[in-house]
mmCIF file of C-alpha atoms in Angstrom:
data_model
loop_
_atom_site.group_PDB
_atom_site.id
_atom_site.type_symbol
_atom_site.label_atom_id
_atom_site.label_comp_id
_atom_site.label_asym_id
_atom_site.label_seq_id
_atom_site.Cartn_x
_atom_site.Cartn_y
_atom_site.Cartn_z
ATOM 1 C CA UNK A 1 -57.305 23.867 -59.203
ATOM 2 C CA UNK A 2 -56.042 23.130 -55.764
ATOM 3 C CA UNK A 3 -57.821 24.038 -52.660
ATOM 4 C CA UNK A 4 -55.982 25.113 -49.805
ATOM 5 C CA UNK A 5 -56.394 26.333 -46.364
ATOM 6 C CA UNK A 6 -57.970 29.473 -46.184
ATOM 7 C CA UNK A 7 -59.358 32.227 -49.241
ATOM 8 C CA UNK A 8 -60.228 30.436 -52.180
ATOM 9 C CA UNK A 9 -62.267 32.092 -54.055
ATOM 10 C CA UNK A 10 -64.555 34.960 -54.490
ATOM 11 C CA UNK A 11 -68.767 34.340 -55.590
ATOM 12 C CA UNK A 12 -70.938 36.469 -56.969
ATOM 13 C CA UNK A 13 -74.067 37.083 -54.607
ATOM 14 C CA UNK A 14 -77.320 36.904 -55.879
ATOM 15 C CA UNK A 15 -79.061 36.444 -52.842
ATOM 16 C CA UNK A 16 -77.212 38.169 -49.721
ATOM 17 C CA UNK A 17 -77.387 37.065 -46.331
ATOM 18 C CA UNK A 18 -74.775 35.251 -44.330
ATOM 19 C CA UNK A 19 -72.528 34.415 -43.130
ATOM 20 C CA UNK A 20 -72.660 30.582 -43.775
ATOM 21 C CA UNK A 21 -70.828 27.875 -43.110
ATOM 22 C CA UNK A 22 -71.395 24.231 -43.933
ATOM 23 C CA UNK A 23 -69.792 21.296 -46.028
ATOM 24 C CA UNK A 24 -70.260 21.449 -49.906
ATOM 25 C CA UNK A 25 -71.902 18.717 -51.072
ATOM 26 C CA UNK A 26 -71.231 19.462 -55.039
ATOM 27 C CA UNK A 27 -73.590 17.910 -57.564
ATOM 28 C CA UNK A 28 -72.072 16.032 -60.440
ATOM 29 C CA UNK A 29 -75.045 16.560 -62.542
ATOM 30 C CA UNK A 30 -77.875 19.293 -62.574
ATOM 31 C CA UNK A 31 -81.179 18.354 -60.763
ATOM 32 C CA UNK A 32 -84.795 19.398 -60.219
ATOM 33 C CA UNK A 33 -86.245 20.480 -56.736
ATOM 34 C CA UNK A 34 -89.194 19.719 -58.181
ATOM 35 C CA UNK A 35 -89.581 15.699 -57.851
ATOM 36 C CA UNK A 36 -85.561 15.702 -57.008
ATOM 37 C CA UNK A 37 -85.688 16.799 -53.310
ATOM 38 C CA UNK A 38 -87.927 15.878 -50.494
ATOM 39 C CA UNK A 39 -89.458 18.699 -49.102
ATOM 40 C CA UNK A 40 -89.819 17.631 -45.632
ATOM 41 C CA UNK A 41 -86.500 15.786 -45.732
ATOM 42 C CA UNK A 42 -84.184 17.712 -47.862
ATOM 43 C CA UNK A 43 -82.764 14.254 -49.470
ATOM 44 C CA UNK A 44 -82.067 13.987 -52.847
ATOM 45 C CA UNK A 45 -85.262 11.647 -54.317
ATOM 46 C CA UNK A 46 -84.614 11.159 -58.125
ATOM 47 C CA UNK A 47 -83.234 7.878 -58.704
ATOM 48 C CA UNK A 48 -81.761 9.484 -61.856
ATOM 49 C CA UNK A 49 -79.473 11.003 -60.150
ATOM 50 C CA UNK A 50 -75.490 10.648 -59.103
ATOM 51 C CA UNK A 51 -75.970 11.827 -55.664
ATOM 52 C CA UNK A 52 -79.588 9.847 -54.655
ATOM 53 C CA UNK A 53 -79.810 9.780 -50.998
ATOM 54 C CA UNK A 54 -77.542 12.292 -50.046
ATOM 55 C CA UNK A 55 -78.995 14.635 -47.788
ATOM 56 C CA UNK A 56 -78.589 19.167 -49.119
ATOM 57 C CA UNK A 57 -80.231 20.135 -45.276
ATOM 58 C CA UNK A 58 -77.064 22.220 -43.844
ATOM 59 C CA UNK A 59 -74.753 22.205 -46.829
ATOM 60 C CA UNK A 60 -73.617 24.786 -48.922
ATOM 61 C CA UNK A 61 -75.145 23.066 -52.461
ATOM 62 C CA UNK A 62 -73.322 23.431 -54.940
ATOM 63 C CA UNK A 63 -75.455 23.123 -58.181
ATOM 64 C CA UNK A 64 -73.477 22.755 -61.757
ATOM 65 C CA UNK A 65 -77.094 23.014 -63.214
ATOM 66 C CA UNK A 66 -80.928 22.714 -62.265
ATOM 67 C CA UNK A 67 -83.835 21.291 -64.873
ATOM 68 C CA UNK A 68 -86.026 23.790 -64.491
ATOM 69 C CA UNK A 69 -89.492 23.480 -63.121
ATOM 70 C CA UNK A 70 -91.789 26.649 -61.814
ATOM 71 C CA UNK A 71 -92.347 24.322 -58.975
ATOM 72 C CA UNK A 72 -88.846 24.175 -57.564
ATOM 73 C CA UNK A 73 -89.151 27.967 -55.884
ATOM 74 C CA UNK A 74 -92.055 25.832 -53.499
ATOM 75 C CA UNK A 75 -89.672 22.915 -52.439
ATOM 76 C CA UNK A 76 -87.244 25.273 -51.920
ATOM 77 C CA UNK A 77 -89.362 27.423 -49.628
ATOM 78 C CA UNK A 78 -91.182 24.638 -47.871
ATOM 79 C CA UNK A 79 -86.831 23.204 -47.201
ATOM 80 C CA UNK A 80 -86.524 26.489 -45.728
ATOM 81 C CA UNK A 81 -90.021 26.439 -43.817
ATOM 82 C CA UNK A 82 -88.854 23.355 -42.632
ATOM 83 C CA UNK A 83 -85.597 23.506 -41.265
ATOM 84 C CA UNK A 84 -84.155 21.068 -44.100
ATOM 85 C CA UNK A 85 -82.608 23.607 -46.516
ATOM 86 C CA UNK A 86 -78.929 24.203 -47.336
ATOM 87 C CA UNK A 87 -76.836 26.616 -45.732
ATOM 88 C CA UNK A 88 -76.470 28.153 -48.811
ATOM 89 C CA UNK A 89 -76.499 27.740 -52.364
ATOM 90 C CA UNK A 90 -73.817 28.248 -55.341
ATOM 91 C CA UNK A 91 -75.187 28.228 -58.635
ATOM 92 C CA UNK A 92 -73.253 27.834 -61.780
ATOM 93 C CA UNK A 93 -75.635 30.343 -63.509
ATOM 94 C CA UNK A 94 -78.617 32.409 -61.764
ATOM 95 C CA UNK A 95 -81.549 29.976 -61.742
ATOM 96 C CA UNK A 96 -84.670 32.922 -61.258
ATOM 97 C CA UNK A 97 -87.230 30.094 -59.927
ATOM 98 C CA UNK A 98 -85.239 28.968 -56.914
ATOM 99 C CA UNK A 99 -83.958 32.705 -56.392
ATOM 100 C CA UNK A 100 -88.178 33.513 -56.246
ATOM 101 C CA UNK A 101 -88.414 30.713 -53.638
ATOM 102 C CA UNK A 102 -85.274 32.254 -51.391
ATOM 103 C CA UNK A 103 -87.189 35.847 -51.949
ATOM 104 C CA UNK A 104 -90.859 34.543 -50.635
ATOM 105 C CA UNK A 105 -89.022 32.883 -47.847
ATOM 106 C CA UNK A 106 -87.458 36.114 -46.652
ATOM 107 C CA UNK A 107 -90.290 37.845 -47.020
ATOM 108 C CA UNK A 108 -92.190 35.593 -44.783
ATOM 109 C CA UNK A 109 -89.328 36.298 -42.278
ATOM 110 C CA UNK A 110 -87.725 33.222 -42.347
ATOM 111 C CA UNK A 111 -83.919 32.465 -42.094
ATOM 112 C CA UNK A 112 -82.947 32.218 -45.485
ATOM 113 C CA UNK A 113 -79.983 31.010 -46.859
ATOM 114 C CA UNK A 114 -77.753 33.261 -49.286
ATOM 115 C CA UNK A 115 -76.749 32.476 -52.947
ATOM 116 C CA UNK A 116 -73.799 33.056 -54.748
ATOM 117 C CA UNK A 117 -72.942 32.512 -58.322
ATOM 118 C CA UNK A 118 -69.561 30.043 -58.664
ATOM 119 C CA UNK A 119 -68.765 28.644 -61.871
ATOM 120 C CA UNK A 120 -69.262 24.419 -62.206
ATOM 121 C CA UNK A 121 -65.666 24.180 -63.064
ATOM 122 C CA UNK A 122 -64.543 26.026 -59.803
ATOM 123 C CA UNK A 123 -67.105 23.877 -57.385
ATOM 124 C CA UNK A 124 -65.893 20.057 -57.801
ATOM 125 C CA UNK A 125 -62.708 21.380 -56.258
ATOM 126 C CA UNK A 126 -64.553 22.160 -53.243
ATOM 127 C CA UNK A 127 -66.855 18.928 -52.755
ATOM 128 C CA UNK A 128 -66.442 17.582 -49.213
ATOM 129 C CA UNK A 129 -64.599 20.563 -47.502
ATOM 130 C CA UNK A 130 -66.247 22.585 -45.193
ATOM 131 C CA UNK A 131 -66.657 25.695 -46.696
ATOM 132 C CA UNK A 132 -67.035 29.510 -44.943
ATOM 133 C CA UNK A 133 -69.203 32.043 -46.780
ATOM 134 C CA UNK A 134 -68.681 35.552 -46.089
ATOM 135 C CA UNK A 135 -71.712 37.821 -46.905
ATOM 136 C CA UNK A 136 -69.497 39.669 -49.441
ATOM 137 C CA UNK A 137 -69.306 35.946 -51.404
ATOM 138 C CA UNK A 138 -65.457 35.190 -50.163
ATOM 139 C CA UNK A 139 -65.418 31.413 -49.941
ATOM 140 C CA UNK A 140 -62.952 30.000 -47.566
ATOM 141 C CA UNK A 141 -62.725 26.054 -47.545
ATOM 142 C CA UNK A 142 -61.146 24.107 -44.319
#
């Protein structure tokens, strides 16, 4: 697929909220929050991974997969509490732990960043580019 200037592609939302705006900083391989991501820091910690060191605070985070832990909904609420979590998230499939974490954060009245689902084979296109999320899930990549 190629990715031009302007609409792109249409997400699913499974988290509303928005707009948001940030650039996509797609994973190559599925991670953990819990043990994968600082907390305080929002950089990628598992030195398993293709992207160690790269920094999710501000992006829109793409995520091909996660490894499941009942802990990740707390890293991603304390990256939230803390000013360090992405802009927003796009999820291959619904992951219900980190959606729990995005659902405590709102209800604590924090600013909380939206998710969408977007298919892993639709996200590499968009790595790097600085992507525009409408609330309705209309991605728009610059």
């Amino acid at each position: 697929m190629v990715v031009s200037e302007g609409p792109v592609l249409n997400a699913e939302i499974l988290m509303p909220g928005g707009p948001a705006s940030g650039r996509c900083l797609a994973l190559t391989a599925p991670i953990s929050f819990w043990g994968g991501v600082d907390p305080r820091s929002g950089t990628i910690i598992d030195a398993r991974h293709p992207q160690l060191g790269e920094d999710i605070a501000g992006t829109v985070l793409a995520l091909p997969g996660t490894i499941g832990s009942s802990s990740a909904s707390a890293v991603l609420l304390e990256l939230v509490h803390a000013g360090k979590a992405p802009a927003a998230l796009l999820m291959d499939a619904p992951d219900a732990i980190l959606l729990l974490g995005l659902m405590v954060a709102r209800e604590m009245g924090w600013p909380t960043p939206p998710a969408f689902r977007l298919p892993a084979a639709e996200q590499a296109a968009l790595s790097g580019r600085r992507l525009l999320l409408s609330p309705e899930g209309l991605i728009t990549a610059h």
